[in-house]
C-alpha cells in the first residue's frame, strides 16, 4: 500500500507558508517563488511561458497526458481567522482555499515524481493565477497553448459544506457559465421642467430592465439560469433629466444556445428602445468563463478510486456559481471535484470568501490521495 504521509506533512508546511503571503490576480511573486522552490527541491522542471504569474511542470511517460490544475490567487479580504500563521499582507487573505489547492498539487507532484517509473501517462501540473479576477488566468494559459496535447484535466476545490475526509463530485452540469454584462443608456440632459428638451436615460434603463426580465424567462424555456441586475446607476440631481444610466447584470447559464439567443435578444431589445427614445444604448456582452460540465466516466473512475482507498464519497448537486476551470474543459474532458474540510470542533465550517474562513489541514491528505490514485490507475 502506497504511503502518502510524508507528502501530506510537506503539504501542511507549504500551505502555511502560502497562507501568510496571499497575493491578488496575476501579481503572485512570493507565491510563485514558493512553488518554484518546491518543484526544484523535487527535481521537477517547470516553465513560465504560459503567461504572467503561471507555472507549468510536467512529469511521467507515454503519449497520453492528464493535466492537474491548482489556482493560486487570494482575495482582497482582511483576515480574522485567528490562525497562528494568518496573512502578513494587510487587507489580503486566502479566503477561498487556493493556498490549500496549491499545497495539495505540490504534494501530488512530489509523490508522482517519486513513483514516476509507475506512471503510464504524462502529467502536466498547472499552477494558475487569477481565478478570482474578471480577467481569467485559465483563459490566458489556454490561449497560450497549455492544453495542447492534453486528454483530460482535473482540479480540486475545498468546501466547508462537506465533512472533512469526504470527496464529492457532480456528473454533467456542475457550475454555470458566467456572462457579466454592462448596458449603458445614453440620453440628453435638460432641466426637469423642460422634459421635451431632454432624453431620459433612466426611463430607457427601466424599460430595458423590464423587457429583458421577460425575454430571458421566455428564452430559457425551462433551462437553469440566473439573471441578476446587481447595479443600476444614473442621475445626479432631482431636477435634472439624466443623460446616462448604467446597468450591470450577472447572467449565469449552462446552455450555450440559450445564451446566444439571449445575446441576440438583448441587443435587439436595446436597439429598439434606444430608437424609440432617440437615445443610444451600448451592450457590452462578454463571457468570463464557460460552464463546468464534468465528464461522467471520469467522475465514476475518480470516486471508485476513492472508495478503494476507503475514502468517503458522495455525488453533489449542480450550483449556479462559476469557476474559470470551465475554460480548460473547452479543450478536454475533465472533472472539478470537491474535498470536504468541514470540521465543527476546529471551526472550519465558515463559508468561502469570509474573513474567518479556514482549512482543516488533515483534509488535504484526502485530496492528495484522490489525485494520485486517479493518475496511477489511468496509466494502467
CSV table of C-alpha atoms in Angstrom, one decimal:
chain,number,residue,atom,x,y,z
A,1,UNK,CA,0.0,0.0,0.0
A,2,UNK,CA,1.4,3.4,-1.0
A,3,UNK,CA,2.1,5.8,1.8
A,4,UNK,CA,1.2,9.5,1.5
A,5,UNK,CA,2.1,10.7,5.0
A,6,UNK,CA,5.4,12.3,4.0
A,7,UNK,CA,3.8,14.4,1.3
A,8,UNK,CA,0.8,15.3,3.4
A,9,UNK,CA,3.2,16.7,6.1
A,10,UNK,CA,5.0,18.6,3.4
A,11,UNK,CA,1.7,20.0,2.1
A,12,UNK,CA,0.9,21.4,5.5
A,13,UNK,CA,4.1,23.3,5.7
A,14,UNK,CA,3.6,24.6,2.2
A,15,UNK,CA,0.0,25.6,2.9
A,16,UNK,CA,1.0,27.6,6.0
A,17,UNK,CA,3.8,29.4,4.1
A,18,UNK,CA,1.4,30.3,1.3
A,19,UNK,CA,-1.3,31.3,3.7
A,20,UNK,CA,0.9,34.0,5.1
A,21,UNK,CA,1.7,35.7,1.8
A,22,UNK,CA,-1.7,35.9,-0.1
A,23,UNK,CA,-1.4,37.8,-3.4
A,24,UNK,CA,-4.0,39.0,-5.9
A,25,UNK,CA,-4.6,38.2,-9.6
A,26,UNK,CA,-1.5,37.9,-11.7
A,27,UNK,CA,0.8,39.6,-9.2
A,28,UNK,CA,2.0,36.4,-7.4
A,29,UNK,CA,5.7,37.0,-6.9
A,30,UNK,CA,6.0,35.4,-3.4
A,31,UNK,CA,3.6,32.6,-4.2
A,32,UNK,CA,5.3,31.7,-7.5
A,33,UNK,CA,8.7,31.7,-5.7
A,34,UNK,CA,7.4,29.1,-3.2
A,35,UNK,CA,6.1,26.9,-6.0
A,36,UNK,CA,9.4,27.1,-7.9
A,37,UNK,CA,11.4,26.3,-4.8
A,38,UNK,CA,9.3,23.1,-4.1
A,39,UNK,CA,9.5,21.9,-7.7
A,40,UNK,CA,13.2,22.5,-7.7
A,41,UNK,CA,13.5,20.5,-4.5
A,42,UNK,CA,11.7,17.6,-6.1
A,43,UNK,CA,13.8,17.9,-9.3
A,44,UNK,CA,10.8,18.7,-11.5
A,45,UNK,CA,11.5,21.1,-14.4
A,46,UNK,CA,9.0,23.9,-14.9
A,47,UNK,CA,8.2,26.7,-17.3
A,48,UNK,CA,6.7,30.2,-17.1
A,49,UNK,CA,5.9,30.5,-20.8
A,50,UNK,CA,2.2,30.1,-20.5
A,51,UNK,CA,1.6,33.6,-19.1
A,52,UNK,CA,2.2,36.0,-16.2
A,53,UNK,CA,2.0,34.5,-12.8
A,54,UNK,CA,1.7,30.9,-14.0
A,55,UNK,CA,4.0,27.9,-13.5
A,56,UNK,CA,3.6,24.7,-15.5
A,57,UNK,CA,5.5,21.4,-14.9
A,58,UNK,CA,5.4,18.0,-16.5
A,59,UNK,CA,6.5,14.5,-15.5
A,60,UNK,CA,5.7,10.9,-16.4
A,61,UNK,CA,5.8,8.9,-19.6
A,62,UNK,CA,3.6,8.0,-22.5
A,63,UNK,CA,1.6,9.5,-25.3
A,64,UNK,CA,-1.5,10.4,-23.2
A,65,UNK,CA,-1.4,13.5,-21.0
A,66,UNK,CA,-3.5,14.3,-18.0
A,67,UNK,CA,-3.5,17.9,-16.6
A,68,UNK,CA,-4.0,18.7,-13.0
A,69,UNK,CA,-4.8,22.3,-12.0
A,70,UNK,CA,-4.4,24.4,-8.9
A,71,UNK,CA,-5.4,28.1,-8.6
A,72,UNK,CA,-3.0,30.3,-6.6
A,73,UNK,CA,-4.6,33.7,-6.1
A,74,UNK,CA,-6.2,35.2,-3.0
A,75,UNK,CA,-8.9,37.8,-2.2
A,76,UNK,CA,-8.9,41.4,-1.0
A,77,UNK,CA,-10.3,40.5,2.4
A,78,UNK,CA,-9.0,41.3,5.9
A,79,UNK,CA,-8.3,38.0,7.7
A,80,UNK,CA,-10.0,37.3,11.0
A,81,UNK,CA,-9.4,33.6,11.3
A,82,UNK,CA,-7.3,33.6,14.5
A,83,UNK,CA,-4.7,31.3,12.9
A,84,UNK,CA,-1.2,31.5,14.2
A,85,UNK,CA,0.0,31.8,10.6
A,86,UNK,CA,-2.5,34.4,9.4
A,87,UNK,CA,-1.9,36.7,6.5
A,88,UNK,CA,1.0,39.0,6.7
A,89,UNK,CA,-0.4,41.1,3.9
A,90,UNK,CA,-2.9,43.5,5.3
A,91,UNK,CA,-6.3,43.5,3.5
A,92,UNK,CA,-5.5,40.3,1.6
A,93,UNK,CA,-6.5,36.8,2.5
A,94,UNK,CA,-6.6,33.2,1.2
A,95,UNK,CA,-10.4,33.1,1.9
A,96,UNK,CA,-11.2,30.6,-0.9
A,97,UNK,CA,-8.6,27.9,-0.1
A,98,UNK,CA,-6.4,28.4,-3.1
A,99,UNK,CA,-3.4,28.0,-0.8
A,100,UNK,CA,-4.5,24.5,0.1
A,101,UNK,CA,-5.1,23.7,-3.6
A,102,UNK,CA,-1.5,24.7,-4.5
A,103,UNK,CA,-0.1,22.8,-1.5
A,104,UNK,CA,-2.0,19.7,-2.5
A,105,UNK,CA,-0.8,19.8,-6.1
A,106,UNK,CA,2.8,20.3,-5.0
A,107,UNK,CA,2.4,17.3,-2.7
A,108,UNK,CA,1.0,15.3,-5.7
A,109,UNK,CA,3.9,16.5,-7.8
A,110,UNK,CA,6.4,15.2,-5.2
A,111,UNK,CA,4.6,11.8,-4.8
A,112,UNK,CA,4.3,11.2,-8.6
A,113,UNK,CA,7.9,12.2,-9.1
A,114,UNK,CA,9.0,9.6,-6.6
A,115,UNK,CA,6.8,7.0,-8.3
A,116,UNK,CA,7.5,8.2,-11.9
A,117,UNK,CA,8.5,4.8,-13.1
A,118,UNK,CA,5.0,3.5,-12.3
A,119,UNK,CA,3.3,6.2,-14.4
A,120,UNK,CA,1.8,5.2,-17.8
A,121,UNK,CA,0.8,8.7,-18.6
A,122,UNK,CA,2.3,12.2,-18.7
A,123,UNK,CA,1.1,14.5,-16.0
A,124,UNK,CA,1.0,18.3,-16.6
A,125,UNK,CA,0.8,20.4,-13.5
A,126,UNK,CA,-1.0,23.7,-14.0
A,127,UNK,CA,-0.4,26.4,-11.3
A,128,UNK,CA,-2.7,29.1,-12.3
A,129,UNK,CA,-3.1,32.8,-11.4
A,130,UNK,CA,-6.2,35.0,-11.4
A,131,UNK,CA,-9.1,32.6,-10.9
A,132,UNK,CA,-10.8,35.2,-8.8
A,133,UNK,CA,-10.5,38.0,-11.3
A,134,UNK,CA,-12.7,39.3,-14.2
A,135,UNK,CA,-9.7,38.6,-16.4
A,136,UNK,CA,-9.2,34.8,-16.3
A,137,UNK,CA,-5.8,33.2,-15.7
A,138,UNK,CA,-7.2,30.0,-17.1
A,139,UNK,CA,-8.2,31.6,-20.3
A,140,UNK,CA,-4.7,33.2,-20.6
A,141,UNK,CA,-3.0,29.9,-20.1
A,142,UNK,CA,-5.4,28.2,-22.6
A,143,UNK,CA,-4.8,30.8,-25.3
A,144,UNK,CA,-1.0,30.4,-24.8
A,145,UNK,CA,-1.3,26.6,-25.5
A,146,UNK,CA,-1.2,25.0,-22.1
A,147,UNK,CA,-3.8,22.4,-23.1
A,148,UNK,CA,-2.1,21.3,-26.3
A,149,UNK,CA,-1.9,17.5,-26.2
A,150,UNK,CA,-4.0,17.2,-23.0
A,151,UNK,CA,-6.6,14.4,-23.0
A,152,UNK,CA,-8.1,15.0,-19.5
A,153,UNK,CA,-8.0,17.8,-17.0
A,154,UNK,CA,-8.8,17.6,-13.3
A,155,UNK,CA,-9.0,20.1,-10.4
A,156,UNK,CA,-9.9,20.0,-6.7
A,157,UNK,CA,-11.6,22.7,-4.7
A,158,UNK,CA,-12.1,22.6,-0.9
A,159,UNK,CA,-15.5,23.1,0.6
A,160,UNK,CA,-16.7,23.5,4.2
A,161,UNK,CA,-20.1,22.2,3.0
A,162,UNK,CA,-18.8,18.6,3.0
A,163,UNK,CA,-17.4,16.9,6.1
A,164,UNK,CA,-13.6,16.6,6.3
A,165,UNK,CA,-12.2,13.5,4.5
A,166,UNK,CA,-15.1,13.3,2.0
A,167,UNK,CA,-14.8,13.7,-1.7
A,168,UNK,CA,-17.8,14.9,-3.7
A,169,UNK,CA,-18.3,15.2,-7.4
A,170,UNK,CA,-21.2,16.0,-9.8
A,171,UNK,CA,-21.7,14.3,-13.1
A,172,UNK,CA,-22.6,16.6,-16.1
A,173,UNK,CA,-23.6,20.2,-15.5
A,174,UNK,CA,-21.9,21.3,-12.3
A,175,UNK,CA,-21.0,25.0,-12.4
A,176,UNK,CA,-22.6,27.7,-14.6
A,177,UNK,CA,-21.0,29.8,-17.3
A,178,UNK,CA,-20.9,33.5,-16.3
A,179,UNK,CA,-21.5,36.5,-18.6
A,180,UNK,CA,-21.0,39.8,-16.8
A,181,UNK,CA,-22.9,42.3,-18.9
A,182,UNK,CA,-22.9,46.1,-18.8
A,183,UNK,CA,-25.7,48.0,-20.6
A,184,UNK,CA,-25.2,51.8,-20.9
A,185,UNK,CA,-28.1,54.0,-21.8
A,186,UNK,CA,-27.2,57.5,-23.1
A,187,UNK,CA,-29.8,60.2,-23.4
A,188,UNK,CA,-29.6,64.0,-23.2
A,189,UNK,CA,-29.6,66.2,-20.2
A,190,UNK,CA,-32.0,69.0,-19.5
A,191,UNK,CA,-33.8,70.8,-16.7
A,192,UNK,CA,-36.6,68.6,-15.2
A,193,UNK,CA,-39.1,71.4,-16.1
A,194,UNK,CA,-38.2,71.0,-19.8
A,195,UNK,CA,-38.6,67.3,-20.4
A,196,UNK,CA,-39.0,67.7,-24.2
A,197,UNK,CA,-35.5,69.1,-24.4
A,198,UNK,CA,-34.0,66.0,-22.8
A,199,UNK,CA,-33.8,62.2,-23.3
A,200,UNK,CA,-34.3,60.3,-20.1
A,201,UNK,CA,-31.6,57.7,-19.7
A,202,UNK,CA,-33.2,56.3,-16.5
A,203,UNK,CA,-36.5,55.8,-18.3
A,204,UNK,CA,-34.7,53.9,-21.1
A,205,UNK,CA,-32.9,51.7,-18.5
A,206,UNK,CA,-36.1,50.9,-16.7
A,207,UNK,CA,-37.7,49.7,-19.9
A,208,UNK,CA,-34.6,47.7,-20.8
A,209,UNK,CA,-34.7,46.1,-17.3
A,210,UNK,CA,-38.4,45.1,-17.6
A,211,UNK,CA,-38.2,43.8,-21.2
A,212,UNK,CA,-35.1,41.8,-20.6
A,213,UNK,CA,-36.5,40.2,-17.5
A,214,UNK,CA,-39.4,38.9,-19.6
A,215,UNK,CA,-37.3,37.9,-22.5
A,216,UNK,CA,-34.8,35.8,-20.5
A,217,UNK,CA,-37.7,33.9,-18.9
A,218,UNK,CA,-39.2,33.2,-22.3
A,219,UNK,CA,-36.0,32.2,-24.0
A,220,UNK,CA,-34.9,29.9,-21.1
A,221,UNK,CA,-37.8,27.6,-21.8
A,222,UNK,CA,-37.0,25.7,-18.6
A,223,UNK,CA,-33.2,25.9,-18.7
A,224,UNK,CA,-31.4,26.7,-15.5
A,225,UNK,CA,-30.2,30.3,-15.3
A,226,UNK,CA,-29.5,33.4,-13.2
A,227,UNK,CA,-30.3,36.9,-14.5
A,228,UNK,CA,-29.4,39.4,-11.8
A,229,UNK,CA,-29.2,43.1,-12.2
A,230,UNK,CA,-26.7,43.9,-9.5
A,231,UNK,CA,-26.2,47.6,-10.2
A,232,UNK,CA,-28.2,50.3,-11.9
A,233,UNK,CA,-26.8,53.8,-11.5
A,234,UNK,CA,-27.7,57.1,-13.1
A,235,UNK,CA,-28.6,60.7,-12.4
A,236,UNK,CA,-27.1,63.5,-10.3
A,237,UNK,CA,-30.0,65.6,-9.0
A,238,UNK,CA,-33.8,65.5,-8.7
A,239,UNK,CA,-34.3,68.4,-11.0
A,240,UNK,CA,-32.1,67.2,-13.9
A,241,UNK,CA,-33.1,64.8,-16.6
A,242,UNK,CA,-30.5,62.0,-16.5
A,243,UNK,CA,-28.3,61.6,-19.6
A,244,UNK,CA,-26.5,58.4,-18.7
A,245,UNK,CA,-27.6,55.3,-16.8
A,246,UNK,CA,-25.5,52.1,-16.4
A,247,UNK,CA,-26.8,48.6,-15.6
A,248,UNK,CA,-24.5,45.7,-14.6
A,249,UNK,CA,-26.0,42.2,-15.0
A,250,UNK,CA,-24.7,38.8,-13.9
A,251,UNK,CA,-26.1,36.2,-16.4
A,252,UNK,CA,-25.3,32.6,-15.5
A,253,UNK,CA,-26.2,29.6,-17.6
A,254,UNK,CA,-25.3,26.1,-18.8
A,255,UNK,CA,-26.9,26.1,-22.3
A,256,UNK,CA,-24.7,27.9,-24.8
A,257,UNK,CA,-27.5,28.1,-27.4
A,258,UNK,CA,-29.8,29.7,-24.9
A,259,UNK,CA,-27.1,32.2,-24.1
A,260,UNK,CA,-26.6,33.0,-27.8
A,261,UNK,CA,-30.3,33.6,-28.2
A,262,UNK,CA,-30.3,36.0,-25.2
A,263,UNK,CA,-27.3,37.9,-26.6
A,264,UNK,CA,-29.3,38.5,-29.8
A,265,UNK,CA,-32.5,39.4,-27.9
A,266,UNK,CA,-30.6,41.8,-25.6
A,267,UNK,CA,-29.1,43.7,-28.5
A,268,UNK,CA,-32.3,43.8,-30.5
A,269,UNK,CA,-34.4,45.0,-27.5
A,270,UNK,CA,-31.8,47.7,-26.6
A,271,UNK,CA,-31.6,48.9,-30.2
A,272,UNK,CA,-35.4,49.2,-30.4
A,273,UNK,CA,-35.7,51.1,-27.1
A,274,UNK,CA,-32.9,53.4,-28.0
A,275,UNK,CA,-34.6,54.3,-31.3
A,276,UNK,CA,-38.0,54.8,-29.5
A,277,UNK,CA,-36.4,57.4,-27.1
A,278,UNK,CA,-34.0,58.9,-29.6
A,279,UNK,CA,-31.0,58.0,-27.4
A,280,UNK,CA,-28.2,55.4,-27.6
A,281,UNK,CA,-27.8,52.1,-25.8
A,282,UNK,CA,-24.5,50.2,-25.7
A,283,UNK,CA,-24.4,46.5,-24.8
A,284,UNK,CA,-21.0,45.1,-23.6
A,285,UNK,CA,-21.6,41.4,-23.7
A,286,UNK,CA,-18.7,39.0,-22.7
A,287,UNK,CA,-18.4,35.5,-21.2
A,288,UNK,CA,-15.9,35.4,-18.3
A,289,UNK,CA,-16.0,31.6,-18.2
A,290,UNK,CA,-17.9,28.7,-19.8
A,291,UNK,CA,-19.7,26.1,-17.7
A,292,UNK,CA,-18.0,23.3,-15.7
A,293,UNK,CA,-19.5,20.2,-17.2
A,294,UNK,CA,-17.9,17.1,-15.5
A,295,UNK,CA,-17.3,14.0,-17.6
A,296,UNK,CA,-19.4,11.2,-16.1
A,297,UNK,CA,-16.8,8.5,-16.8
A,298,UNK,CA,-14.1,10.5,-15.1
A,299,UNK,CA,-16.3,11.2,-12.1
A,300,UNK,CA,-17.1,7.4,-11.8
A,301,UNK,CA,-13.4,6.5,-12.0
A,302,UNK,CA,-12.4,9.2,-9.5
A,303,UNK,CA,-15.0,8.1,-6.9
A,304,UNK,CA,-14.3,4.4,-7.5
A,305,UNK,CA,-10.6,5.1,-6.8
A,306,UNK,CA,-11.5,6.9,-3.6
A,307,UNK,CA,-13.7,4.0,-2.4
A,308,UNK,CA,-10.9,1.5,-3.0
A,309,UNK,CA,-8.8,3.6,-0.6
A,310,UNK,CA,-11.6,3.8,2.0
A,311,UNK,CA,-12.4,7.5,1.3
A,312,UNK,CA,-16.0,8.6,1.8
A,313,UNK,CA,-17.6,9.8,-1.4
A,314,UNK,CA,-20.8,11.5,-2.5
A,315,UNK,CA,-22.4,12.9,-5.5
A,316,UNK,CA,-23.1,16.6,-5.1
A,317,UNK,CA,-25.7,18.9,-6.8
A,318,UNK,CA,-25.1,21.4,-9.5
A,319,UNK,CA,-24.6,25.1,-8.5
A,320,UNK,CA,-25.0,28.4,-10.3
A,321,UNK,CA,-21.7,29.8,-9.1
A,322,UNK,CA,-18.9,29.9,-11.7
A,323,UNK,CA,-15.3,28.8,-12.0
A,324,UNK,CA,-12.8,29.5,-14.7
A,325,UNK,CA,-11.8,25.9,-14.8
A,326,UNK,CA,-14.5,25.8,-17.5
A,327,UNK,CA,-12.1,27.3,-20.0
A,328,UNK,CA,-9.9,24.1,-19.8
A,329,UNK,CA,-13.0,22.0,-20.5
A,330,UNK,CA,-13.4,23.6,-23.9
A,331,UNK,CA,-10.3,21.6,-24.9
A,332,UNK,CA,-10.5,18.3,-23.0
A,333,UNK,CA,-12.9,16.4,-20.9
A,334,UNK,CA,-12.4,16.5,-17.2
A,335,UNK,CA,-13.7,17.0,-13.7
A,336,UNK,CA,-13.7,19.5,-10.9
A,337,UNK,CA,-14.2,17.7,-7.6
A,338,UNK,CA,-14.6,18.9,-4.1
A,339,UNK,CA,-12.8,17.8,-1.0
A,340,UNK,CA,-14.5,18.4,2.3
A,341,UNK,CA,-12.8,20.4,5.0
A,342,UNK,CA,-15.8,20.8,7.4
A,343,UNK,CA,-14.9,20.1,11.0
A,344,UNK,CA,-17.0,21.8,13.7
A,345,UNK,CA,-14.6,21.3,16.5
A,346,UNK,CA,-11.8,23.0,14.5
A,347,UNK,CA,-14.2,25.7,13.2
A,348,UNK,CA,-13.7,25.1,9.5
A,349,UNK,CA,-17.3,25.3,8.6
A,350,UNK,CA,-17.4,29.0,7.7
A,351,UNK,CA,-18.3,29.8,4.1
A,352,UNK,CA,-15.8,30.6,1.4
A,353,UNK,CA,-14.9,34.3,0.9
A,354,UNK,CA,-15.5,35.1,4.5
A,355,UNK,CA,-13.0,36.7,7.0
A,356,UNK,CA,-13.0,33.7,9.3
A,357,UNK,CA,-12.7,31.0,6.7
A,358,UNK,CA,-10.0,28.4,7.5
A,359,UNK,CA,-8.9,25.0,6.3
A,360,UNK,CA,-8.9,21.8,8.3
A,361,UNK,CA,-5.4,20.7,7.3
A,362,UNK,CA,-5.8,16.9,7.7
A,363,UNK,CA,-8.5,17.0,5.0
A,364,UNK,CA,-5.8,17.9,2.4
A,365,UNK,CA,-4.5,14.4,2.5
A,366,UNK,CA,-7.8,13.2,1.1
A,367,UNK,CA,-7.3,15.4,-2.0
A,368,UNK,CA,-3.7,14.3,-2.4
A,369,UNK,CA,-4.7,10.6,-2.4
A,370,UNK,CA,-7.6,11.2,-4.8
A,371,UNK,CA,-5.4,12.9,-7.4
A,372,UNK,CA,-2.6,10.4,-7.1
A,373,UNK,CA,-4.8,7.3,-7.2
A,374,UNK,CA,-6.6,8.6,-10.3
A,375,UNK,CA,-3.4,9.3,-12.1
A,376,UNK,CA,-1.8,5.9,-11.2
A,377,UNK,CA,-4.9,4.0,-12.3
A,378,UNK,CA,-5.2,6.0,-15.5
A,379,UNK,CA,-1.9,4.7,-16.7
A,380,UNK,CA,-2.8,1.0,-16.4
